[in-house]
């Protein structure tokens, strides 16, 4: 066994044996197996007052030992609340410690120097001014938010501010330290959730068979009910010690305490949450032995401090050595309540009465034993109401009739400072639900139990409807063996079927009506019994609707102590069984988890081209292009962005510029069917493309929408090299692979995007610069426009393409990535006039040529005809992707066309921006896709989608610019610059 | 997180995969415009066992997966052009 916990198990802590020092007030003498270390005192404050506890305490246990009974205030009525479960659902004892919010005082380890405050109080937990709200409770029925405060509308902000001030749990500190919580990953054959008797036996059985087992328990120590449901002696503790030592001999079990299995995801992927982090566990099977949540009884004032679940008192005693009360009435409907009474007696706590809801009482010998010990046992009785101000002072007990209704004619008032509730359990089954288990209501145990478990899911113990200790151990063994066999290990068990209970551990109706209400169902949300009747009366009589209308189960305990009673109430209202009503869905994570555990690191990876360091040295200003970083422009002292972009563009127009275009997708295509493949995936002809030439290529989807473009170069009859857009590289490559997986053509396709760098040397001076670096014949006849050549540049073998994207004589040079810097440096050194230019200048230069950018000047509906690409679409081919759609669309009217436009801006007037709308007669008639000031043309130019009748040269139209101002533009032919294309074809 | 079996790389977490849609055959050239539009724009949402395209991103492998969309169970996976293997007996 390996053992991990967030809290070191203190060595030398007194375990078994009495201490000689007297116990402090509120503490019991040393308890065998207690979790506290009485040699280590921890000082802390609560609500500004100094307290001390022991290492191993929780804030609740230390405060309760110190006599504090008001640990928090309720959410809605601000009623005083003490402790309820000591089992991680004491929502009214949420505390704040500086920046730490939602500290669960019932389970979080006490630390030295904690400064704790109760949340949701006004003026402190003892005198909370908002408690006055409780007196107006009758005016605040469930749903009152929706009903009362929406009229008049003008007052709503007032109410909203008020509610925000008086509700909420804790105060966010904005200077809270940033805490990093790295994730962990782990693997196992079997995850066992819950280390009580069933879980321990299951883990032992499966591990002995050979499975690698991870055993988790949300508590600080393992053992579950073996540790605290003792019945006045230490027999169960001895059994726990025996199981622990057996577990310790198995190296293939990892035990993790203070760890919560917070959800179930597909194929057994379970987040394990502890105080520090989340571990994502991949396991082959999951065995849920998470036990059951003890359920409260419902009667008037069942929330008074001092009223608690029986298991809460037992935990106080056996884990923390805290005396829960001096005198306790035990309200029960099962054997567990009698066991709890024996536990109290063994610690010298008075038990004036056991009130058993069942007319027939308990079938075991426990009532007889209790009577022998002097306890008054009242069968067929209920607690009608509890009395007291800020703490319990007495309970009023009366008999019930055959329907369980209280007979108040002869009430009996019993003074006490404690009331234990032991009336039933609800299964801790969220993981089973999430995994798709079919659950059914078993009337024998009055509980939902698994009926059909999905492959690899197992359940044992109370969650499986098994409550007697021996039966739980057997059931754990059975489930552990089943899980081992599922995993392929040989394993046997003494039983093969779930043991059956003879009496129900849960009462079917632990609810007592009271004319004055304050009989709470949900302690998170202060929901009373009558709220449910009201909700049903208003039509919310489906469990999901009722949950949302009343908010039952939507508080921080997520219904652990309220859902089952809500189901019972609804079943009774509708005359159905709880099985008919069903449960709500408990989604992962079913227990609150700090946001910091879930948050990932800020991780947004980007790609850098092989020339990144060169751009950095040239003071590039970076921009995002897809996942790439690209130079937007290059900075220079005392110059603005606009000035620099214009200078860069002017250098290309007048001299020579160099831009890194290595982010383009770059594909290699080989094979006898390579030409045929390109014919099918692009709209133009490629079978007839001559070796040594390139051609512009447009790709459509099946709907005929333009999705990508690029340049295809034929390097050999069966070898093509082509580019895609920067952002499209990965998706285009993926789709091309899929298409050929379907077509089975004889081709091979390689994504060479990262293998090649690329740069475009452009401008009237480009040929002269390149001539000094290569032996290639650059004469127009030998290397014409649109040709591709392979040759050495600066001693590196490159692929050179004569392209015209920016509208000047230019060479796109593709070079193996590891040689890119060498070629770049050689070009930059060849001529002091070579000016590097960035993406912004390139966007301007291509706009002057009217070249579109797919994704900017097209959108998810743009057909090639709308974008002026008809020339590139060869519908006389037998097939290409999207051809049929293009043909069908051509039968109808074009809805919009992309046109060039120019405009003259009045001095100081607004300049339209990309995405500004074209407006005609007050209606939208198009939108601007690109716009820029052109130095070369001395005017603003742009591209816009307009309705087809506007798409005629020189047609004026209006663009609505910032501030709603209308700017007149007019349609202009493209290219705006060098319409004949003479400059790029420069001979 | 779900696991998926790539026919080449074995069982991998689903985050390594991309979904490529249900496998549908393109109608013949002779189909009507309406039939073509139906093929392009409409997808069947009827729950049940479907054969789908899946892509293992890390290795660039497209394959077919037979998946029950009711239970989200993948019954079998195979490479295009191969015969589907025998379905997982535990499925259904």
GROMACS .gro file of C-alpha atoms in nm, chain A residues 265-269 282 455 486 702-703 730 733-739 741-742 878-879 882-885 888 891, chain B residues 1-3 13 18 20 24 26 28-33 36-37 39-41 43 53 55 57 60-62 73 80:
model
   56
  265UNK     CA    1  -1.644   1.091  -1.772
  266UNK     CA    2  -1.652   0.861  -2.071
  267UNK     CA    3  -1.446   0.543  -2.060
  268UNK     CA    4  -1.373   0.573  -1.687
  269UNK     CA    5  -1.193   0.906  -1.677
  282UNK     CA    6  -0.776   0.688  -1.634
  455UNK     CA    7  -1.970  -0.217  -1.830
  486UNK     CA    8  -1.404  -0.796  -1.541
  702UNK     CA    9  -1.944   2.087  -5.165
  703UNK     CA   10  -2.177   2.385  -5.138
  730UNK     CA   11  -0.395   2.219  -4.161
  733UNK     CA   12  -0.429   1.908  -4.583
  734UNK     CA   13  -0.671   1.710  -4.368
  735UNK     CA   14  -0.953   1.739  -4.620
  736UNK     CA   15  -0.726   1.644  -4.912
  737UNK     CA   16  -0.625   1.333  -4.720
  738UNK     CA   17  -0.988   1.246  -4.656
  739UNK     CA   18  -1.084   1.296  -5.019
  741UNK     CA   19  -0.896   0.809  -4.865
  742UNK     CA   20  -1.231   0.805  -5.046
  878UNK     CA   21  -1.606   1.640  -6.556
  879UNK     CA   22  -1.584   1.699  -6.183
  882UNK     CA   23  -1.846   2.204  -5.552
  883UNK     CA   24  -1.901   2.200  -5.929
  884UNK     CA   25  -2.262   2.085  -5.919
  885UNK     CA   26  -2.345   2.349  -5.658
  888UNK     CA   27  -2.712   2.510  -5.970
  891UNK     CA   28  -2.927   2.914  -6.268
  988UNK     CA   29  -1.234   1.166  -2.179
  989UNK     CA   30  -1.342   0.917  -2.436
  990UNK     CA   31  -1.107   0.666  -2.588
 1000UNK     CA   32  -0.778   0.969  -2.613
 1005UNK     CA   33  -1.119   1.496  -3.525
 1007UNK     CA   34  -1.531   1.400  -4.008
 1011UNK     CA   35  -2.254   0.952  -4.709
 1013UNK     CA   36  -2.242   1.148  -5.328
 1015UNK     CA   37  -2.483   1.042  -5.927
 1016UNK     CA   38  -2.456   1.323  -6.184
 1017UNK     CA   39  -2.806   1.241  -6.299
 1018UNK     CA   40  -2.962   1.343  -5.970
 1019UNK     CA   41  -3.199   1.639  -5.954
 1020UNK     CA   42  -3.095   1.975  -5.812
 1023UNK     CA   43  -2.812   1.745  -5.470
 1024UNK     CA   44  -2.914   2.022  -5.230
 1026UNK     CA   45  -2.704   1.583  -5.006
 1027UNK     CA   46  -2.509   1.904  -4.952
 1028UNK     CA   47  -2.710   2.064  -4.675
 1030UNK     CA   48  -2.770   1.559  -4.229
 1040UNK     CA   49  -1.521   0.951  -4.069
 1042UNK     CA   50  -0.918   1.140  -3.821
 1044UNK     CA   51  -0.463   1.414  -3.602
 1047UNK     CA   52  -0.283   1.198  -4.020
 1048UNK     CA   53  -0.490   0.881  -4.043
 1049UNK     CA   54  -0.847   0.886  -4.170
 1060UNK     CA   55  -2.023   0.353  -2.806
 1067UNK     CA   56  -1.092   0.292  -4.575
   0.00000   0.00000   0.00000
